[in-house]
Amino acid sequence: MAKLGKRTRAAREAFAGKVDVTVAEAVELLKTGATAKFDETIEIALCLGVDPRHADQMVRGTVSLPNGTGKSVRVAVFARGDKADEAKAAGADIVGAEDLMEAIQGGKIDFDRCIATPDMMPIVGRLGKILGPRNLMPNPKIGTVTPDVKTAVEAAKGGEVQFKAEKAGVVHAGIGKASFDAKALEENILAFVNAVQKAKPTGAKGAYMQKVAVSSTMGPGVSIAIDSATGN
């Protein structure tokens, strides 16, 4: 086994025994432990009591984090004519129709969010096997299939985060940077957990929110007490 570096060892020692802490305590630990030479991303993972293979237990949605993510989001938009112009004016990085579809089919996926006007869905639908596994497929339920491309692009650029439960019922996302002040990270954590709580599906049985954990890119994780994360 490779020897742990001093920084990693120190972070693990600081986190040792810290389980189900408050949101404020978790943020303090994360900021202390994020000592890499770059601005580490703060990530959150929620273990939910759902089986997303069943349609009535799928959890998905979006949340506008009050303090953004600290990440520059590249947005692609499927649109034509006036809607294409509207998307460009709103700050979209890539705008196209068949040409964009062909670029994606050719393996060029240099964007983090994909938006489409409703009339573009016959084209976008052909990309399901490529965009679906990457969680990039436009969907009306989360506002990425919409005639209002201006609002969708601005939301994506302004710190809106998409979330979707994976096979094991885990939802995860980046919710800020280590350089954020503690209050900003706390607010983002609470906003994200609240959005997932509101997205509870009708088929969820038993305890819905089972574990909340946060970590920095290079640091160990710490679990947050459910009542602290949900405000209960």
mmCIF file of C-alpha atoms in Angstrom:
data_model
loop_
_atom_site.group_PDB
_atom_site.id
_atom_site.type_symbol
_atom_site.label_atom_id
_atom_site.label_comp_id
_atom_site.label_asym_id
_atom_site.label_seq_id
_atom_site.Cartn_x
_atom_site.Cartn_y
_atom_site.Cartn_z
ATOM 1 C CA MET A 1 0.000 0.000 0.000
ATOM 2 C CA ALA A 2 1.321 3.459 -0.908
ATOM 3 C CA LYS A 3 2.331 5.662 2.003
ATOM 4 C CA LEU A 4 0.002 8.553 2.703
ATOM 5 C CA GLY A 5 1.405 12.054 2.317
ATOM 6 C CA LYS A 6 1.650 14.364 5.325
ATOM 7 C CA ARG A 7 -1.274 16.487 4.120
ATOM 8 C CA THR A 8 -3.552 13.481 3.592
ATOM 9 C CA ARG A 9 -2.538 11.951 6.917
ATOM 10 C CA ALA A 10 -3.204 15.205 8.776
ATOM 11 C CA ALA A 11 -6.628 15.582 7.154
ATOM 12 C CA ARG A 12 -7.626 12.018 8.030
ATOM 13 C CA GLU A 13 -6.505 12.518 11.626
ATOM 14 C CA ALA A 14 -8.557 15.723 11.866
ATOM 15 C CA PHE A 15 -11.632 13.890 10.525
ATOM 16 C CA ALA A 16 -11.173 10.776 12.675
ATOM 17 C CA GLY A 17 -14.156 10.067 14.885
ATOM 18 C CA LYS A 18 -16.176 12.926 13.404
ATOM 19 C CA VAL A 19 -19.496 11.343 12.456
ATOM 20 C CA ASP A 20 -22.925 12.934 11.990
ATOM 21 C CA VAL A 21 -21.664 16.428 12.757
ATOM 22 C CA THR A 22 -23.611 19.659 12.207
ATOM 23 C CA VAL A 23 -23.490 21.434 8.851
ATOM 24 C CA ALA A 24 -21.315 24.182 10.386
ATOM 25 C CA GLU A 25 -18.871 21.653 11.857
ATOM 26 C CA ALA A 26 -18.648 19.785 8.546
ATOM 27 C CA VAL A 27 -17.856 22.983 6.647
ATOM 28 C CA GLU A 28 -15.169 23.927 9.157
ATOM 29 C CA LEU A 29 -13.551 20.494 8.746
ATOM 30 C CA LEU A 30 -13.725 20.681 4.953
ATOM 31 C CA LYS A 31 -12.156 24.120 4.776
ATOM 32 C CA THR A 32 -9.384 23.088 7.156
ATOM 33 C CA GLY A 33 -8.715 19.856 5.255
ATOM 34 C CA ALA A 34 -8.756 21.340 1.732
ATOM 35 C CA THR A 35 -5.046 22.127 1.433
ATOM 36 C CA ALA A 36 -4.367 21.171 -2.180
ATOM 37 C CA LYS A 37 -2.596 23.665 -4.449
ATOM 38 C CA PHE A 38 -5.850 24.287 -6.360
ATOM 39 C CA ASP A 39 -9.280 25.456 -5.268
ATOM 40 C CA GLU A 40 -10.928 22.150 -4.368
ATOM 41 C CA THR A 41 -14.571 21.486 -5.205
ATOM 42 C CA ILE A 42 -16.858 20.771 -2.263
ATOM 43 C CA GLU A 43 -19.043 17.775 -3.096
ATOM 44 C CA ILE A 44 -22.152 16.417 -1.433
ATOM 45 C CA ALA A 45 -23.562 12.874 -1.574
ATOM 46 C CA LEU A 46 -26.994 11.843 -0.298
ATOM 47 C CA CYS A 47 -27.942 8.198 0.192
ATOM 48 C CA LEU A 48 -31.694 7.887 -0.300
ATOM 49 C CA GLY A 49 -34.128 5.113 0.519
ATOM 50 C CA VAL A 50 -35.237 4.684 -3.103
ATOM 51 C CA ASP A 51 -34.712 2.280 -5.972
ATOM 52 C CA PRO A 52 -34.550 4.510 -9.080
ATOM 53 C CA ARG A 53 -35.115 1.498 -11.339
ATOM 54 C CA HIS A 54 -38.801 1.983 -10.451
ATOM 55 C CA ALA A 55 -40.374 5.013 -12.122
ATOM 56 C CA ASP A 56 -42.253 6.034 -8.959
ATOM 57 C CA GLN A 57 -38.985 6.102 -6.997
ATOM 58 C CA MET A 58 -36.881 8.208 -9.381
ATOM 59 C CA VAL A 59 -35.456 11.358 -7.822
ATOM 60 C CA ARG A 60 -34.419 14.182 -10.125
ATOM 61 C CA GLY A 61 -34.599 17.927 -10.258
ATOM 62 C CA THR A 62 -32.683 21.189 -10.210
ATOM 63 C CA VAL A 63 -31.733 23.696 -7.557
ATOM 64 C CA SER A 64 -30.356 27.217 -7.851
ATOM 65 C CA LEU A 65 -27.677 27.394 -5.193
ATOM 66 C CA PRO A 66 -27.808 30.758 -3.375
ATOM 67 C CA ASN A 67 -24.058 31.257 -3.789
ATOM 68 C CA GLY A 68 -23.457 29.474 -7.110
ATOM 69 C CA THR A 69 -21.047 26.596 -7.620
ATOM 70 C CA GLY A 70 -17.852 28.494 -8.345
ATOM 71 C CA LYS A 71 -17.593 26.499 -11.550
ATOM 72 C CA SER A 72 -17.753 27.876 -15.070
ATOM 73 C CA VAL A 73 -20.523 25.929 -16.831
ATOM 74 C CA ARG A 74 -20.386 25.427 -20.599
ATOM 75 C CA VAL A 75 -23.881 25.336 -22.112
ATOM 76 C CA ALA A 76 -24.976 23.827 -25.422
ATOM 77 C CA VAL A 77 -28.352 24.712 -26.911
ATOM 78 C CA PHE A 78 -30.298 22.993 -29.670
ATOM 79 C CA ALA A 79 -32.261 25.771 -31.364
ATOM 80 C CA ARG A 80 -32.904 27.459 -34.690
ATOM 81 C CA GLY A 81 -33.636 30.975 -35.895
ATOM 82 C CA ASP A 82 -34.673 33.534 -33.294
ATOM 83 C CA LYS A 83 -34.322 31.000 -30.463
ATOM 84 C CA ALA A 84 -30.729 30.312 -31.515
ATOM 85 C CA ASP A 85 -30.013 34.070 -31.455
ATOM 86 C CA GLU A 86 -31.700 34.303 -28.053
ATOM 87 C CA ALA A 87 -29.514 31.494 -26.689
ATOM 88 C CA LYS A 88 -26.312 33.134 -27.972
ATOM 89 C CA ALA A 89 -27.322 36.488 -26.479
ATOM 90 C CA ALA A 90 -27.970 34.801 -23.109
ATOM 91 C CA GLY A 91 -24.418 33.425 -23.064
ATOM 92 C CA ALA A 92 -24.718 29.905 -24.517
ATOM 93 C CA ASP A 93 -21.312 28.511 -25.500
ATOM 94 C CA ILE A 94 -22.508 26.280 -28.345
ATOM 95 C CA VAL A 95 -25.692 26.665 -30.392
ATOM 96 C CA GLY A 96 -26.776 24.459 -33.270
ATOM 97 C CA ALA A 97 -29.171 21.898 -34.715
ATOM 98 C CA GLU A 98 -28.166 19.049 -37.049
ATOM 99 C CA ASP A 99 -24.560 20.290 -36.986
ATOM 100 C CA LEU A 100 -24.474 20.047 -33.192
ATOM 101 C CA MET A 101 -26.045 16.573 -33.317
ATOM 102 C CA GLU A 102 -23.350 15.403 -35.757
ATOM 103 C CA ALA A 103 -20.578 16.862 -33.589
ATOM 104 C CA ILE A 104 -21.905 14.979 -30.548
ATOM 105 C CA GLN A 105 -22.265 11.757 -32.552
ATOM 106 C CA GLY A 106 -18.630 12.247 -33.548
ATOM 107 C CA GLY A 107 -17.612 12.296 -29.887
ATOM 108 C CA LYS A 108 -17.300 16.060 -29.383
ATOM 109 C CA ILE A 109 -19.017 16.768 -26.068
ATOM 110 C CA ASP A 110 -17.397 19.905 -24.687
ATOM 111 C CA PHE A 111 -20.281 21.163 -22.562
ATOM 112 C CA ASP A 112 -21.705 20.619 -19.073
ATOM 113 C CA ARG A 113 -25.401 21.363 -19.714
ATOM 114 C CA CYS A 114 -27.587 20.725 -22.741
ATOM 115 C CA ILE A 115 -30.783 22.691 -23.433
ATOM 116 C CA ALA A 116 -33.236 22.295 -26.322
ATOM 117 C CA THR A 117 -36.336 23.988 -27.636
ATOM 118 C CA PRO A 118 -39.284 21.535 -27.929
ATOM 119 C CA ASP A 119 -39.144 21.463 -31.749
ATOM 120 C CA MET A 120 -35.548 20.176 -31.580
ATOM 121 C CA MET A 121 -36.415 17.006 -29.671
ATOM 122 C CA PRO A 122 -36.724 14.768 -32.767
ATOM 123 C CA ILE A 123 -33.044 15.568 -33.410
ATOM 124 C CA VAL A 124 -31.960 15.437 -29.767
ATOM 125 C CA GLY A 125 -33.833 12.142 -29.296
ATOM 126 C CA ARG A 126 -31.292 10.422 -31.551
ATOM 127 C CA LEU A 127 -28.598 11.244 -28.980
ATOM 128 C CA GLY A 128 -30.231 9.487 -26.029
ATOM 129 C CA LYS A 129 -27.615 6.721 -25.800
ATOM 130 C CA ILE A 130 -24.817 9.296 -25.780
ATOM 131 C CA LEU A 131 -26.270 12.073 -23.608
ATOM 132 C CA GLY A 132 -28.380 9.902 -21.268
ATOM 133 C CA PRO A 133 -25.539 8.086 -19.464
ATOM 134 C CA ARG A 134 -23.761 11.435 -19.008
ATOM 135 C CA ASN A 135 -26.859 13.010 -17.419
ATOM 136 C CA LEU A 136 -26.894 15.588 -20.240
ATOM 137 C CA MET A 137 -30.153 14.641 -21.966
ATOM 138 C CA PRO A 138 -32.545 17.627 -22.109
ATOM 139 C CA ASN A 139 -35.713 16.975 -20.112
ATOM 140 C CA PRO A 140 -38.842 19.126 -19.705
ATOM 141 C CA LYS A 141 -39.195 18.034 -16.049
ATOM 142 C CA ILE A 142 -36.006 19.867 -15.119
ATOM 143 C CA GLY A 143 -36.469 22.821 -17.450
ATOM 144 C CA THR A 144 -33.905 21.921 -20.093
ATOM 145 C CA VAL A 145 -36.523 21.370 -22.808
ATOM 146 C CA THR A 146 -38.162 24.764 -23.027
ATOM 147 C CA PRO A 147 -39.077 27.550 -25.442
ATOM 148 C CA ASP A 148 -37.608 29.994 -22.912
ATOM 149 C CA VAL A 149 -33.963 29.320 -23.722
ATOM 150 C CA LYS A 150 -32.871 32.678 -22.305
ATOM 151 C CA THR A 151 -33.996 31.788 -18.771
ATOM 152 C CA ALA A 152 -32.613 28.236 -19.035
ATOM 153 C CA VAL A 153 -29.181 29.414 -20.186
ATOM 154 C CA GLU A 154 -29.002 32.135 -17.536
ATOM 155 C CA ALA A 155 -29.993 29.631 -14.813
ATOM 156 C CA ALA A 156 -27.312 27.162 -15.929
ATOM 157 C CA LYS A 157 -24.698 29.899 -16.006
ATOM 158 C CA GLY A 158 -25.853 31.294 -12.657
ATOM 159 C CA GLY A 159 -25.227 28.221 -10.517
ATOM 160 C CA GLU A 160 -28.238 25.988 -11.096
ATOM 161 C CA VAL A 161 -27.384 22.378 -10.288
ATOM 162 C CA GLN A 162 -29.117 19.311 -11.713
ATOM 163 C CA PHE A 163 -29.419 16.169 -9.631
ATOM 164 C CA LYS A 164 -30.529 12.625 -10.357
ATOM 165 C CA ALA A 165 -30.520 9.459 -8.254
ATOM 166 C CA GLU A 166 -28.115 6.816 -9.511
ATOM 167 C CA LYS A 167 -28.650 3.048 -9.347
ATOM 168 C CA ALA A 168 -27.880 2.709 -5.652
ATOM 169 C CA GLY A 169 -30.156 5.624 -4.741
ATOM 170 C CA VAL A 170 -27.250 8.059 -4.390
ATOM 171 C CA VAL A 171 -27.506 11.718 -5.424
ATOM 172 C CA HIS A 172 -24.301 13.718 -5.651
ATOM 173 C CA ALA A 173 -23.201 17.134 -6.875
ATOM 174 C CA GLY A 174 -20.580 19.841 -6.553
ATOM 175 C CA ILE A 175 -21.976 22.606 -4.348
ATOM 176 C CA GLY A 176 -19.132 25.099 -4.125
ATOM 177 C CA LYS A 177 -15.411 25.639 -3.749
ATOM 178 C CA ALA A 178 -13.133 25.448 -0.719
ATOM 179 C CA SER A 179 -12.431 29.167 -1.168
ATOM 180 C CA PHE A 180 -16.091 30.031 -0.431
ATOM 181 C CA ASP A 181 -16.655 31.452 3.024
ATOM 182 C CA ALA A 182 -18.217 29.095 5.566
ATOM 183 C CA LYS A 183 -21.650 30.750 5.497
ATOM 184 C CA ALA A 184 -21.889 30.456 1.707
ATOM 185 C CA LEU A 185 -21.060 26.728 1.815
ATOM 186 C CA GLU A 186 -23.538 26.121 4.644
ATOM 187 C CA GLU A 187 -26.300 27.885 2.691
ATOM 188 C CA ASN A 188 -25.524 25.870 -0.448
ATOM 189 C CA ILE A 189 -25.553 22.563 1.450
ATOM 190 C CA LEU A 190 -28.906 23.343 3.068
ATOM 191 C CA ALA A 191 -30.397 24.514 -0.250
ATOM 192 C CA PHE A 192 -29.294 21.325 -2.032
ATOM 193 C CA VAL A 193 -30.564 18.989 0.686
ATOM 194 C CA ASN A 194 -33.867 20.895 0.819
ATOM 195 C CA ALA A 195 -34.331 20.541 -2.955
ATOM 196 C CA VAL A 196 -33.707 16.781 -2.807
ATOM 197 C CA GLN A 197 -36.089 16.534 0.159
ATOM 198 C CA LYS A 198 -38.814 18.283 -1.867
ATOM 199 C CA ALA A 199 -38.174 15.911 -4.783
ATOM 200 C CA LYS A 200 -39.174 12.898 -2.662
ATOM 201 C CA PRO A 201 -41.040 10.545 -5.014
ATOM 202 C CA THR A 202 -44.434 9.022 -4.297
ATOM 203 C CA GLY A 203 -42.990 5.494 -4.257
ATOM 204 C CA ALA A 204 -40.396 6.155 -1.540
ATOM 205 C CA LYS A 205 -40.987 3.933 1.485
ATOM 206 C CA GLY A 206 -39.416 4.047 4.924
ATOM 207 C CA ALA A 207 -36.649 6.545 5.708
ATOM 208 C CA TYR A 208 -36.132 8.684 2.616
ATOM 209 C CA MET A 209 -32.929 10.509 3.544
ATOM 210 C CA GLN A 210 -30.527 7.961 5.010
ATOM 211 C CA LYS A 211 -27.122 9.645 4.911
ATOM 212 C CA VAL A 212 -25.647 13.014 4.002
ATOM 213 C CA ALA A 213 -21.901 13.310 3.471
ATOM 214 C CA VAL A 214 -19.629 16.051 2.172
ATOM 215 C CA SER A 215 -16.020 16.040 1.006
ATOM 216 C CA SER A 216 -13.494 18.153 -0.864
ATOM 217 C CA THR A 217 -11.841 16.951 -4.084
ATOM 218 C CA MET A 218 -8.707 15.660 -2.371
ATOM 219 C CA GLY A 219 -9.903 15.313 1.214
ATOM 220 C CA PRO A 220 -11.734 12.673 3.258
ATOM 221 C CA GLY A 221 -15.500 12.781 3.682
ATOM 222 C CA VAL A 222 -17.565 13.575 6.750
ATOM 223 C CA SER A 223 -21.186 12.667 7.441
ATOM 224 C CA ILE A 224 -23.682 15.311 8.522
ATOM 225 C CA ALA A 225 -26.479 14.621 10.995
ATOM 226 C CA ILE A 226 -29.730 14.330 9.023
ATOM 227 C CA ASP A 227 -31.615 16.741 11.300
ATOM 228 C CA SER A 228 -28.880 19.378 10.878
ATOM 229 C CA ALA A 229 -28.921 19.024 7.075
ATOM 230 C CA THR A 230 -32.709 19.134 6.784
ATOM 231 C CA GLY A 231 -33.305 21.791 9.406
ATOM 232 C CA ASN A 232 -35.578 19.467 11.414
#
